[in-house]
Coordinates of C-alpha atoms and ligand atoms in Angstrom, one line a residue:
X1 CA -106.5 -29.7 -58.6
X2 CA -107.7 -30.4 -55.1
X3 CA -111.3 -29.7 -54.1
X4 CA -113.2 -29.2 -50.9
X5 CA -116.8 -30.3 -50.4
X6 CA -118.7 -28.3 -47.8
X7 CA -121.7 -29.9 -46.1
X8 CA -124.5 -28.5 -44.0
X9 CA -126.8 -31.3 -42.9
X10 CA -130.1 -30.2 -41.4
X11 CA -133.0 -32.3 -40.1
X12 CA -134.6 -32.6 -43.5
X13 CA -132.0 -31.2 -45.9
X14 CA -128.4 -31.4 -47.0
X15 CA -126.7 -28.3 -48.5
X16 CA -123.5 -28.8 -50.3
X17 CA -120.8 -26.9 -52.1
X18 CA -117.8 -27.8 -54.3
X19 CA -114.8 -25.5 -54.0
X20 CA -111.5 -25.6 -55.9
X21 CA -108.6 -25.0 -53.4
X22 CA -105.7 -24.0 -55.7
X23 CA -105.9 -20.2 -55.3
X24 CA -105.6 -18.1 -52.2
X25 CA -109.3 -17.9 -51.8
X26 CA -111.4 -21.1 -52.4
X27 CA -113.3 -20.8 -55.6
X28 CA -116.9 -22.0 -55.8
X29 CA -117.5 -24.5 -58.6
X30 CA -121.1 -25.5 -57.7
X31 CA -123.5 -25.8 -54.8
X32 CA -126.8 -27.5 -54.2
X33 CA -129.5 -28.7 -52.0
X34 CA -131.1 -32.0 -51.3
X35 CA -134.4 -31.2 -49.5
X36 CA -137.1 -33.4 -48.0
X37 CA -134.4 -35.8 -46.7
X38 CA -136.2 -38.4 -44.6
X39 CA -139.0 -38.5 -47.2
X40 CA -139.1 -38.2 -51.0
X41 CA -136.0 -36.2 -51.3
X42 CA -135.1 -34.0 -54.4
X43 CA -131.9 -32.6 -55.5
X44 CA -131.0 -29.2 -57.0
X45 CA -127.6 -28.3 -58.3
X46 CA -126.4 -24.8 -59.3
X47 CA -123.3 -23.7 -61.1
X48 CA -121.0 -20.9 -59.7
X49 CA -123.0 -18.3 -61.6
X50 CA -126.3 -19.5 -60.1
X51 CA -127.5 -21.3 -63.2
X52 CA -129.5 -24.4 -62.4
X53 CA -127.7 -27.5 -63.6
X54 CA -130.4 -29.8 -62.1
X55 CA -133.7 -28.7 -60.7
X56 CA -135.5 -30.7 -58.0
X57 CA -134.8 -34.1 -59.4
X58 CA -136.1 -37.0 -57.3
X59 CA -133.4 -39.0 -55.5
X60 CA -134.0 -42.7 -56.1
X61 CA -134.2 -44.9 -53.0
X62 CA -136.0 -48.0 -51.8
X63 CA -137.9 -46.2 -49.1
X64 CA -137.3 -42.8 -47.5
X65 CA -134.0 -41.1 -48.5
X66 CA -131.5 -40.7 -45.6
X67 CA -128.5 -38.3 -45.4
X68 CA -126.1 -41.0 -46.7
X69 CA -128.3 -41.6 -49.8
X70 CA -128.7 -37.8 -50.3
X71 CA -124.9 -37.4 -50.2
X72 CA -124.3 -40.2 -52.6
X73 CA -126.9 -38.6 -55.0
X74 CA -125.1 -35.2 -54.7
X75 CA -121.8 -36.8 -55.4
X76 CA -123.1 -38.5 -58.5
X77 CA -124.3 -35.2 -59.8
X78 CA -121.0 -33.5 -59.0
X79 CA -119.1 -36.3 -60.7
X80 CA -121.3 -35.9 -63.8
X81 CA -120.7 -32.2 -64.0
X82 CA -117.1 -32.0 -62.7
X83 CA -115.6 -35.3 -63.8
X84 CA -112.3 -36.1 -62.0
X85 CA -112.7 -33.4 -59.4
X86 CA -110.7 -34.9 -56.5
X87 CA -112.3 -34.2 -53.1
X88 CA -109.5 -34.2 -50.5
X89 CA -111.2 -32.3 -47.8
X90 CA -114.8 -32.2 -46.5
X91 CA -115.9 -29.3 -44.4
X92 CA -118.9 -29.7 -42.1
X93 CA -121.1 -27.2 -40.4
X94 CA -121.6 -28.5 -36.9
X95 CA -123.9 -26.5 -34.7
X96 CA -122.3 -27.3 -31.4
X97 CA -118.7 -27.3 -30.4
X98 CA -119.5 -27.1 -26.6
X99 CA -117.1 -25.4 -24.2
X100 CA -113.9 -26.5 -25.8
X101 CA -113.9 -25.8 -29.5
X102 CA -113.3 -22.2 -30.4
X103 CA -112.2 -22.8 -34.0
X104 CA -112.4 -25.2 -36.9
X105 CA -111.2 -28.7 -36.0
X106 CA -109.9 -31.7 -38.0
X107 CA -112.2 -34.6 -37.0
X108 CA -111.1 -37.9 -35.6
X109 CA -113.3 -40.8 -34.4
X110 CA -112.6 -39.7 -30.8
X111 CA -113.6 -36.1 -31.5
X112 CA -116.8 -37.3 -33.2
X113 CA -117.6 -39.3 -30.1
X114 CA -117.1 -36.2 -28.0
X115 CA -119.3 -34.1 -30.3
X116 CA -122.0 -36.8 -30.0
X117 CA -122.1 -36.1 -26.3
X118 CA -123.2 -32.6 -27.1
X119 CA -126.4 -33.8 -28.9
X120 CA -128.6 -33.2 -25.8
X121 CA -127.5 -29.5 -26.1
X122 CA -128.8 -29.3 -29.6
X123 CA -131.1 -32.3 -30.2
X124 CA -132.6 -31.0 -33.4
X125 CA -129.3 -30.2 -35.2
X126 CA -126.3 -32.0 -33.8
X127 CA -127.4 -35.6 -34.6
X128 CA -128.1 -34.6 -38.2
X129 CA -124.8 -32.7 -38.5
X130 CA -123.0 -35.8 -37.3
X131 CA -125.0 -38.0 -39.6
X132 CA -123.6 -35.9 -42.4
X133 CA -120.0 -36.4 -41.0
X134 CA -120.5 -40.2 -40.9
X135 CA -121.9 -40.2 -44.4
X136 CA -119.0 -38.2 -45.7
X137 CA -116.5 -40.5 -43.9
X138 CA -118.0 -43.5 -45.5
X139 CA -118.0 -41.8 -49.0
X140 CA -114.5 -40.3 -48.6
X141 CA -112.4 -42.5 -46.2
X142 CA -109.2 -40.8 -47.3
X143 CA -110.4 -37.2 -47.1
X144 CA -109.6 -34.8 -44.2
X145 CA -112.9 -34.1 -42.4
X146 CA -113.1 -30.6 -40.9
X147 CA -115.8 -29.4 -38.5
X148 CA -116.8 -25.7 -38.4
X149 CA -118.9 -24.9 -35.3
X150 CA -121.7 -22.3 -35.1
X151 CA -120.8 -21.8 -31.4
X152 CA -117.0 -21.3 -32.0
X153 CA -117.1 -17.6 -32.9
X154 CA -118.7 -16.7 -29.6
X155 CA -116.5 -18.7 -27.3
X156 CA -114.5 -15.7 -26.0
X157 CA -117.5 -13.9 -24.5
X158 CA -116.9 -12.3 -21.1
X159 CA -118.2 -14.3 -18.2
X160 CA -121.3 -12.1 -17.8
X161 CA -122.4 -12.9 -21.3
X162 CA -121.6 -16.6 -20.9
X163 CA -123.5 -17.5 -17.7
X164 CA -127.0 -17.9 -16.4
X165 CA -127.9 -17.1 -12.8
X166 CA -128.3 -20.8 -11.9
X167 CA -126.3 -22.6 -9.3
X168 CA -122.7 -22.7 -10.4
X169 CA -122.6 -26.5 -11.0
X170 CA -124.8 -26.0 -14.2
X171 CA -122.2 -23.6 -15.7
X172 CA -119.5 -26.1 -15.0
X173 CA -121.6 -28.8 -16.7
X174 CA -121.9 -26.6 -19.8
X175 CA -125.2 -24.8 -19.3
X176 CA -123.9 -21.6 -20.9
X177 CA -124.8 -18.9 -23.4
X178 CA -123.2 -20.3 -26.4
X179 CA -124.7 -18.2 -29.2
X180 CA -125.1 -19.5 -32.8
X181 CA -124.9 -18.4 -36.4
X182 CA -121.1 -18.1 -35.8
X183 CA -120.1 -18.9 -39.4
X184 CA -122.2 -16.0 -40.7
X185 CA -120.8 -13.6 -38.1
X186 CA -117.3 -14.7 -38.9
X187 CA -117.9 -14.0 -42.6
X188 CA -119.4 -10.5 -41.9
X189 CA -116.5 -9.7 -39.5
X190 CA -114.1 -10.6 -42.3
X191 CA -116.0 -8.5 -44.8
X192 CA -116.0 -5.5 -42.5
X193 CA -112.3 -5.8 -42.1
X194 CA -112.0 -5.7 -45.9
X195 CA -114.6 -3.1 -46.9
X196 CA -115.1 -1.0 -43.7
X197 CA -112.0 -1.3 -41.5
X198 CA -113.0 1.6 -39.3
X199 CA -116.3 -0.1 -38.5
X200 CA -114.5 -3.4 -38.0
X201 CA -112.4 -1.8 -35.3
X202 CA -115.4 -0.3 -33.6
X203 CA -118.7 -1.5 -32.1
X204 CA -121.1 -3.2 -34.5
X205 CA -124.4 -5.1 -34.1
X206 CA -124.9 -7.7 -36.9
X207 CA -128.5 -8.8 -37.4
X208 CA -128.7 -12.2 -39.1
X209 CA -132.3 -12.4 -40.1
X210 CA -133.2 -15.6 -41.9
X211 CA -135.5 -18.5 -41.0
X212 CA -133.4 -18.6 -37.8
X213 CA -132.5 -15.2 -36.5
X214 CA -130.1 -13.7 -34.1
X215 CA -128.0 -10.6 -33.4
X216 CA -124.4 -10.4 -32.4
X217 CA -122.4 -7.6 -30.8
X218 CA -118.9 -7.2 -32.3
X219 CA -116.1 -5.2 -30.9
X220 CA -112.9 -5.1 -32.9
X221 CA -114.4 -7.8 -35.1
X222 CA -114.9 -10.3 -32.2
X223 CA -118.1 -11.4 -30.7
X224 CA -118.8 -9.9 -27.3
X225 CA -122.5 -10.9 -26.9
X226 CA -125.2 -12.7 -28.8
X227 CA -129.0 -12.7 -28.6
X228 CA -129.0 -16.5 -28.7
X229 CA -128.1 -18.4 -25.6
X230 CA -128.0 -22.0 -24.5
X231 CA -130.1 -23.1 -27.5
X232 CA -131.1 -21.7 -30.8
X233 CA -134.5 -20.7 -29.3
X234 CA -133.4 -17.6 -27.4
X235 CA -133.4 -13.9 -28.5
X236 CA -135.3 -12.8 -31.6
X237 CA -138.5 -14.4 -32.7
X238 CA -137.9 -16.5 -35.8
X239 CA -139.8 -18.2 -38.6
X240 CA -141.2 -21.0 -36.3
X241 CA -139.2 -20.5 -33.1
X242 CA -140.3 -18.4 -30.1
X243 CA -137.2 -16.3 -29.4
X244 CA -137.0 -15.1 -25.8
X245 CA -139.5 -16.7 -23.5
X246 CA -140.2 -16.6 -19.8
X247 CA -139.2 -20.0 -18.5
X248 CA -142.3 -19.9 -16.3
X249 CA -144.3 -20.5 -19.5
X250 CA -142.7 -23.9 -19.9
X251 CA -143.6 -24.8 -16.3
X252 CA -147.2 -23.7 -17.0
X253 CA -147.3 -25.9 -20.2
X254 CA -146.0 -28.9 -18.2
X255 CA -148.1 -28.4 -15.1
X256 CA -151.4 -26.8 -16.2
X257 CA -151.7 -27.9 -19.8
X258 CA -150.3 -31.4 -19.2
X259 CA -148.1 -31.2 -22.3
X260 CA -145.4 -33.7 -22.9
X261 CA -141.8 -32.7 -23.5
X262 CA -142.1 -33.7 -27.1
X263 CA -145.2 -31.5 -27.6
X264 CA -143.4 -28.6 -26.0
X265 CA -140.3 -29.1 -28.2
X266 CA -142.6 -29.0 -31.3
X267 CA -144.5 -26.0 -30.0
X268 CA -141.3 -23.9 -29.3
X269 CA -139.3 -24.9 -32.4
X270 CA -141.9 -25.6 -35.1
X271 CA -145.2 -23.8 -34.3
X272 CA -144.2 -20.5 -32.8
X273 CA -142.5 -17.3 -34.0
X274 CA -143.9 -15.7 -37.1
X275 CA -146.0 -18.7 -37.9
X276 CA -147.5 -19.0 -34.5
X277 CA -148.2 -15.3 -34.1
X278 CA -149.6 -14.7 -37.6
X279 CA -151.5 -18.0 -37.8
X280 CA -150.6 -17.8 -41.5
X281 CA -146.9 -18.5 -42.4
X282 CA -143.3 -18.6 -41.2
X283 CA -142.2 -16.9 -44.4
X284 CA -141.7 -13.1 -44.3
X285 CA -142.5 -12.6 -48.0
X286 CA -145.9 -14.2 -47.4
X287 CA -146.5 -12.0 -44.3
X288 CA -145.5 -8.8 -46.1
X289 CA -147.8 -9.6 -49.0
X290 CA -150.7 -10.4 -46.7
X291 CA -152.9 -7.7 -45.4
X292 CA -154.2 -9.7 -42.4
X293 CA -154.3 -8.5 -38.9
X294 CA -152.2 -11.6 -37.7
X295 CA -149.5 -10.9 -40.3
X296 CA -149.3 -7.2 -39.2
X297 CA -149.1 -8.1 -35.6
X298 CA -146.4 -10.7 -36.3
X299 CA -144.3 -8.1 -38.1
X300 CA -144.9 -5.6 -35.4
X301 CA -143.6 -8.0 -32.7
X302 CA -140.7 -9.1 -34.9
X303 CA -139.4 -5.6 -35.5
X304 CA -140.1 -4.5 -31.9
X305 CA -138.1 -7.3 -30.5
X306 CA -135.2 -6.6 -32.9
X307 CA -135.1 -3.0 -31.7
X308 CA -135.2 -4.1 -28.1
X309 CA -132.4 -6.6 -28.6
X310 CA -130.3 -4.1 -30.5
X311 CA -130.7 -1.7 -27.5
X312 CA -129.4 -4.4 -25.2
X313 CA -126.5 -5.3 -27.4
X314 CA -125.5 -1.6 -27.8
X315 CA -125.4 -1.5 -23.9
X316 CA -123.2 -4.5 -23.9
X317 CA -120.9 -2.8 -26.4
X318 CA -121.1 0.5 -24.6
X319 CA -122.2 2.3 -27.7
X320 CA -122.8 1.7 -31.4
X321 CA -120.9 2.6 -34.5
X322 CA -122.5 0.3 -37.0
X323 CA -125.4 -2.0 -37.8
X324 CA -125.2 -4.8 -40.5
X325 CA -128.2 -6.7 -41.9
X326 CA -127.7 -10.1 -43.4
X327 CA -129.7 -13.4 -44.0
X328 CA -132.7 -13.8 -46.3
X329 CA -134.8 -11.1 -44.5
X330 CA -131.9 -8.8 -43.6
X331 CA -130.6 -8.8 -47.2
X332 CA -133.9 -8.5 -49.0
X333 CA -136.6 -6.9 -47.0
X334 CA -136.7 -3.2 -47.3
X335 CA -139.8 -3.1 -45.1
X336 CA -138.3 -5.0 -42.1
X337 CA -135.1 -3.0 -42.2
X338 CA -137.1 0.2 -42.3
X339 CA -139.4 -0.9 -39.5
X340 CA -136.4 -1.8 -37.3
X341 CA -134.4 1.3 -38.1
X342 CA -137.2 3.8 -37.9
X343 CA -137.5 3.2 -34.2
X344 CA -133.8 3.8 -33.5
X345 CA -133.2 7.4 -34.3
X346 CA -132.3 8.0 -30.6
X347 CA -129.2 5.8 -31.0
X348 CA -128.0 7.5 -34.1
X349 CA -129.6 5.3 -36.8
X350 CA -131.1 7.1 -39.7
X351 CA -131.6 5.4 -43.1
X352 CA -131.9 6.7 -46.6
X353 CA -135.1 5.4 -48.1
X354 CA -133.8 5.1 -51.7
X355 CA -130.6 3.2 -50.6
X356 CA -132.8 1.0 -48.4
X357 CA -135.2 0.3 -51.3
X358 CA -132.3 -0.7 -53.5
X359 CA -130.7 -3.1 -50.9
X360 CA -127.6 -0.9 -51.3
X361 CA -124.4 -1.9 -49.4
X362 CA -124.8 1.3 -47.2
X363 CA -128.3 2.3 -46.3
X364 CA -127.7 5.0 -43.7
X365 CA -127.8 8.7 -44.4
X366 CA -124.3 10.2 -44.9
X367 CA -124.6 12.4 -41.8
X368 CA -126.0 9.7 -39.5
X369 CA -123.9 8.8 -36.5
X370 CA -124.3 5.0 -37.0
X371 CA -123.4 3.4 -40.4
X372 CA -126.0 0.9 -41.5
X373 CA -125.0 -1.7 -44.1
X374 CA -126.5 -4.7 -45.9
X375 CA -123.9 -7.4 -46.5
X376 CA -125.0 -10.7 -48.1
X377 CA -123.6 -13.5 -45.8
X378 CA -121.7 -16.5 -47.0
X379 CA -121.4 -19.3 -44.5
X380 CA -120.2 -21.8 -47.1
X381 CA -117.0 -19.9 -47.9
X382 CA -116.1 -19.8 -44.2
X383 CA -116.2 -23.6 -44.2
X384 CA -114.2 -23.7 -47.5
X385 CA -111.6 -21.4 -46.0
X386 CA -111.3 -23.7 -43.0
X387 CA -110.8 -26.6 -45.4
X388 CA -108.1 -24.7 -47.2
X389 CA -106.3 -23.9 -44.0
X390 CA -106.6 -27.4 -42.3
X391 CA -107.1 -29.8 -45.2
X392 CA -105.1 -30.7 -48.3
X393 CA -104.1 -27.7 -50.3
X394 CA -104.5 -27.9 -54.1
X395 CA -101.5 -27.8 -56.4
Ligands
ADP1 P1 -132.3 -19.9 -43.7 O1 -132.2 -19.3 -42.3 O2 -133.1 -21.1 -43.8 O3 -131.0 -20.0 -44.5 P2 -132.8 -17.5 -45.4 O4 -131.6 -16.8 -44.8 O5 -132.9 -17.9 -46.8 O6 -133.2 -18.8 -44.5 O7 -134.1 -16.6 -45.0 C1 -135.4 -17.0 -45.3 C2 -136.3 -15.8 -45.0 O8 -136.0 -14.7 -45.9 C3 -137.8 -16.2 -45.3 O9 -138.6 -15.7 -44.2 C4 -138.1 -15.4 -46.6 O10 -139.4 -15.0 -46.7 C5 -137.2 -14.2 -46.3 N1 -137.0 -13.4 -47.6 C6 -136.3 -13.8 -48.7 N2 -136.4 -12.8 -49.7 C7 -137.2 -11.8 -49.2 C8 -137.8 -10.6 -49.7 N3 -137.5 -10.2 -50.9 N4 -138.5 -9.9 -48.8 C9 -138.9 -10.3 -47.6 N5 -138.4 -11.5 -47.1 C10 -137.6 -12.2 -47.8

């Protein structure tokens, strides 16, 4: 039996999944997380049914644990629980595929070099993703390495949704509206084709609301526009990221407040969004449970911006047939879905309170013009499918 390992290397974490590739659809055997990479990392491993096989065990290291050591620890655990599982393909989530990559790609040293040149476009993600690639190449020199890009799903946007009104030379250099969360949108588009083909054929906004958050307009299952642009900062406010911001504010921070570029990066990526506004937490559960004024205002802003963005995407789609919620907040927060939807009656969105409270697959009223769904996303399986298509198929 041939297996694929999926890897999602973040700045301080490594998520991994083990999939058997024999059948038509890759089958999850286990997945896990090494967190606090770059510090005193710990590893958690879960079986396919969600049972914890290992829970936050410290990863041994001389000093701080890097991505390579985290991967080696993950592989030891997998070998212990799935002895003899032969990993022939490793699939990587890579945030940026630049202008050229519009689908999963088998990696070669030349392609990795090319992807490294995109690091300035995604400095907080791309170098870590590529560190994961290098660690996997060292651990599995024989395996096929496949990159799955967050930008790829959006690469066919029309020009008006791909460009900024800067002098043309910047567009030619790659300063474009890339859009992210593409693996999640790819999965949701596939699920719509399977469970709601009418909707798949129509005009749908997908709201991926997790720690990062964006919205994507789909027509006929393909991305037409995204709330995220050149970087993963644009669009909706997020756990710690600003979302849409007047660029004049950055000039003000540089000129009047004398902030360094590093300080501004930290402010925009790590200290803003729900955390910055509430002064309390980046975590929606904490904000919902808190009665504080800051938490209330952060939720007000979050849901208002989501409605505004949805209105813009509906204009880009020239109408709206469906809305899909996914991501940790989208899949679980009755309150946030309600707060977003209740301001959107004018566009044909009306939700059923009981269905919404139950996180039901369909939460709109039967007679509402726009169908509203909750679909748990699954980025890992999208990577595993790419491994099955491009890597070594199991016998
Ligand atoms: P990531 O983008 O890191 O993958 P997730 O998709 O897991 O993150 O989303 C994390 C967010 O989901 C957090 O803000 C968390 O509070 C929120 N969340 C998870 N469960 C609930 C819930 N039951 N109610 C409200 N928010 C929730």
